[in-house]
PDB file of C-alpha atoms in Angstrom:
ATOM      1  CA  UNK A 123      -6.573   6.344  -6.713  1.00  0.00           C
ATOM      2  CA  UNK A 124      -3.193   7.770  -6.615  1.00  0.00           C
ATOM      3  CA  UNK A 125      -1.315   8.721  -3.557  1.00  0.00           C
ATOM      4  CA  UNK A 126      -2.433  12.353  -3.826  1.00  0.00           C
ATOM      5  CA  UNK A 127       1.522  13.645  -2.926  1.00  0.00           C
ATOM      6  CA  UNK A 128       2.730  12.365  -6.074  1.00  0.00           C
ATOM      7  CA  UNK A 129      -0.029  13.431  -8.214  1.00  0.00           C
ATOM      8  CA  UNK A 130       0.953  17.514  -7.745  1.00  0.00           C
ATOM      9  CA  UNK A 131       4.173  19.357  -8.267  1.00  0.00           C
ATOM     10  CA  UNK A 132       5.736  20.453  -4.916  1.00  0.00           C
ATOM     11  CA  UNK A 133       4.423  23.266  -3.203  1.00  0.00           C
ATOM     12  CA  UNK A 134       6.617  26.156  -1.135  1.00  0.00           C
ATOM     13  CA  UNK A 135       4.648  27.477   1.655  1.00  0.00           C
ATOM     14  CA  UNK A 136       5.736  30.890   3.085  1.00  0.00           C
ATOM     15  CA  UNK A 137       4.675  30.854   6.913  1.00  0.00           C
ATOM     16  CA  UNK A 138       4.995  32.780   9.616  1.00  0.00           C
ATOM     17  CA  UNK A 139       6.188  32.616  13.249  1.00  0.00           C
ATOM     18  CA  UNK A 140       3.350  33.783  15.823  1.00  0.00           C
ATOM     19  CA  UNK A 141       4.797  34.963  18.951  1.00  0.00           C
ATOM     20  CA  UNK A 142       4.513  31.623  20.726  1.00  0.00           C
ATOM     21  CA  UNK A 143       6.745  29.971  17.961  1.00  0.00           C
ATOM     22  CA  UNK A 144       3.428  28.336  15.944  1.00  0.00           C
ATOM     23  CA  UNK A 145       3.175  28.068  12.181  1.00  0.00           C
ATOM     24  CA  UNK A 146      -0.079  27.668  10.403  1.00  0.00           C
ATOM     25  CA  UNK A 147       0.049  24.812   7.600  1.00  0.00           C
ATOM     26  CA  UNK A 148      -1.989  25.670   4.782  1.00  0.00           C
ATOM     27  CA  UNK A 149      -5.317  23.642   4.662  1.00  0.00           C
ATOM     28  CA  UNK A 150      -4.475  22.186   1.352  1.00  0.00           C
ATOM     29  CA  UNK A 151      -1.198  20.830   2.569  1.00  0.00           C
ATOM     30  CA  UNK A 152      -3.260  19.174   5.947  1.00  0.00           C
ATOM     31  CA  UNK A 153      -5.657  17.765   3.441  1.00  0.00           C
ATOM     32  CA  UNK A 154      -2.908  16.420   0.780  1.00  0.00           C
ATOM     33  CA  UNK A 155      -0.859  14.808   3.503  1.00  0.00           C
ATOM     34  CA  UNK A 156      -3.916  13.456   6.137  1.00  0.00           C
ATOM     35  CA  UNK A 157      -3.925  15.756   8.620  1.00  0.00           C
ATOM     36  CA  UNK A 158      -6.637  16.393  10.609  1.00  0.00           C
ATOM     37  CA  UNK A 159      -7.062  19.016  13.766  1.00  0.00           C
ATOM     38  CA  UNK A 160      -5.430  16.739  16.722  1.00  0.00           C
ATOM     39  CA  UNK A 161      -3.035  14.463  15.068  1.00  0.00           C
ATOM     40  CA  UNK A 162       0.665  14.428  15.833  1.00  0.00           C
ATOM     41  CA  UNK A 163       3.285  15.787  13.393  1.00  0.00           C
ATOM     42  CA  UNK A 164       6.900  14.857  13.996  1.00  0.00           C
ATOM     43  CA  UNK A 165       9.548  17.839  13.218  1.00  0.00           C
ATOM     44  CA  UNK A 166      12.992  16.605  12.373  1.00  0.00           C
ATOM     45  CA  UNK A 167      15.588  19.313  13.104  1.00  0.00           C
ATOM     46  CA  UNK A 168      18.817  18.154  11.502  1.00  0.00           C
ATOM     47  CA  UNK A 169      21.854  19.508   9.188  1.00  0.00           C
ATOM     48  CA  UNK A 170      19.361  19.403   6.613  1.00  0.00           C
ATOM     49  CA  UNK A 171      17.001  21.827   8.072  1.00  0.00           C
ATOM     50  CA  UNK A 172      13.607  21.243   9.266  1.00  0.00           C
ATOM     51  CA  UNK A 173      11.413  18.306   7.676  1.00  0.00           C
ATOM     52  CA  UNK A 174       7.707  17.542   9.412  1.00  0.00           C
ATOM     53  CA  UNK A 175       6.261  14.527   8.576  1.00  0.00           C
ATOM     54  CA  UNK A 176       2.746  12.280  10.132  1.00  0.00           C
ATOM     55  CA  UNK A 177       3.524  10.488  12.814  1.00  0.00           C
ATOM     56  CA  UNK A 178       1.977   7.544  10.611  1.00  0.00           C
ATOM     57  CA  UNK A 179       4.686   8.031   7.938  1.00  0.00           C
ATOM     58  CA  UNK A 180       7.354   7.605  10.786  1.00  0.00           C
ATOM     59  CA  UNK A 181       5.827   4.682  11.888  1.00  0.00           C
ATOM     60  CA  UNK A 182       5.614   3.137   8.845  1.00  0.00           C
ATOM     61  CA  UNK A 183       9.346   4.318   7.730  1.00  0.00           C
ATOM     62  CA  UNK A 184      10.285   2.443  11.401  1.00  0.00           C
ATOM     63  CA  UNK A 185       8.672  -0.631  10.720  1.00  0.00           C
ATOM     64  CA  UNK A 186       9.740  -0.922   6.946  1.00  0.00           C
ATOM     65  CA  UNK A 187      13.558  -0.324   8.362  1.00  0.00           C
ATOM     66  CA  UNK A 188      12.747  -3.161  10.937  1.00  0.00           C
ATOM     67  CA  UNK A 189      11.386  -5.528   8.507  1.00  0.00           C
ATOM     68  CA  UNK A 190      14.355  -5.873   6.826  1.00  0.00           C
ATOM     69  CA  UNK A 191      16.332  -6.720   9.152  1.00  0.00           C
ATOM     70  CA  UNK A 192      13.608  -9.702   9.884  1.00  0.00           C
ATOM     71  CA  UNK A 193      14.622 -12.568   7.880  1.00  0.00           C
ATOM     72  CA  UNK A 194      12.180 -14.037   5.288  1.00  0.00           C
ATOM     73  CA  UNK A 195       9.187 -16.169   7.052  1.00  0.00           C
ATOM     74  CA  UNK A 196      10.184 -15.445  10.866  1.00  0.00           C
ATOM     75  CA  UNK A 197       7.496 -13.479  12.963  1.00  0.00           C
ATOM     76  CA  UNK A 198       8.846 -11.703  15.940  1.00  0.00           C
ATOM     77  CA  UNK A 199       5.777 -11.923  17.711  1.00  0.00           C
ATOM     78  CA  UNK A 200       5.721 -15.819  17.625  1.00  0.00           C
ATOM     79  CA  UNK A 201       9.646 -15.543  18.509  1.00  0.00           C
ATOM     80  CA  UNK A 202       8.995 -13.236  21.805  1.00  0.00           C
ATOM     81  CA  UNK A 203       6.030 -15.607  22.822  1.00  0.00           C
ATOM     82  CA  UNK A 204       8.360 -18.708  22.425  1.00  0.00           C
ATOM     83  CA  UNK A 205      11.099 -17.144  24.830  1.00  0.00           C
ATOM     84  CA  UNK A 206       8.134 -16.086  27.304  1.00  0.00           C
ATOM     85  CA  UNK A 207       6.883 -19.610  27.170  1.00  0.00           C
ATOM     86  CA  UNK A 208      10.944 -21.076  27.664  1.00  0.00           C
ATOM     87  CA  UNK A 209      11.396 -18.400  30.573  1.00  0.00           C
ATOM     88  CA  UNK A 210       8.141 -19.653  32.601  1.00  0.00           C
ATOM     89  CA  UNK A 211       8.813 -23.148  31.827  1.00  0.00           C
ATOM     90  CA  UNK A 212      12.301 -23.363  33.325  1.00  0.00           C
ATOM     91  CA  UNK A 213      10.442 -21.209  36.558  1.00  0.00           C
TER      92      UNK A 213
END
């Protein structure tokens, strides 16, 4: 089964902002991106405009970025544990 976001053409929505500054994401967009009631979304405001991503998407992007910085075969969790063991032995 493929990624639902890749199976359909890009969608454009015309959304109204209410008096509290809220917008309502259409149900098909929420379903396609796996956004459920109470989920956290991240809105980035930059020179391109406003971009909306799920928290899971942002976390995955951060993990991918940092994974590129770690040498192959190195487990950062093991590195941190070893550093802590060394600190304990010194004390």
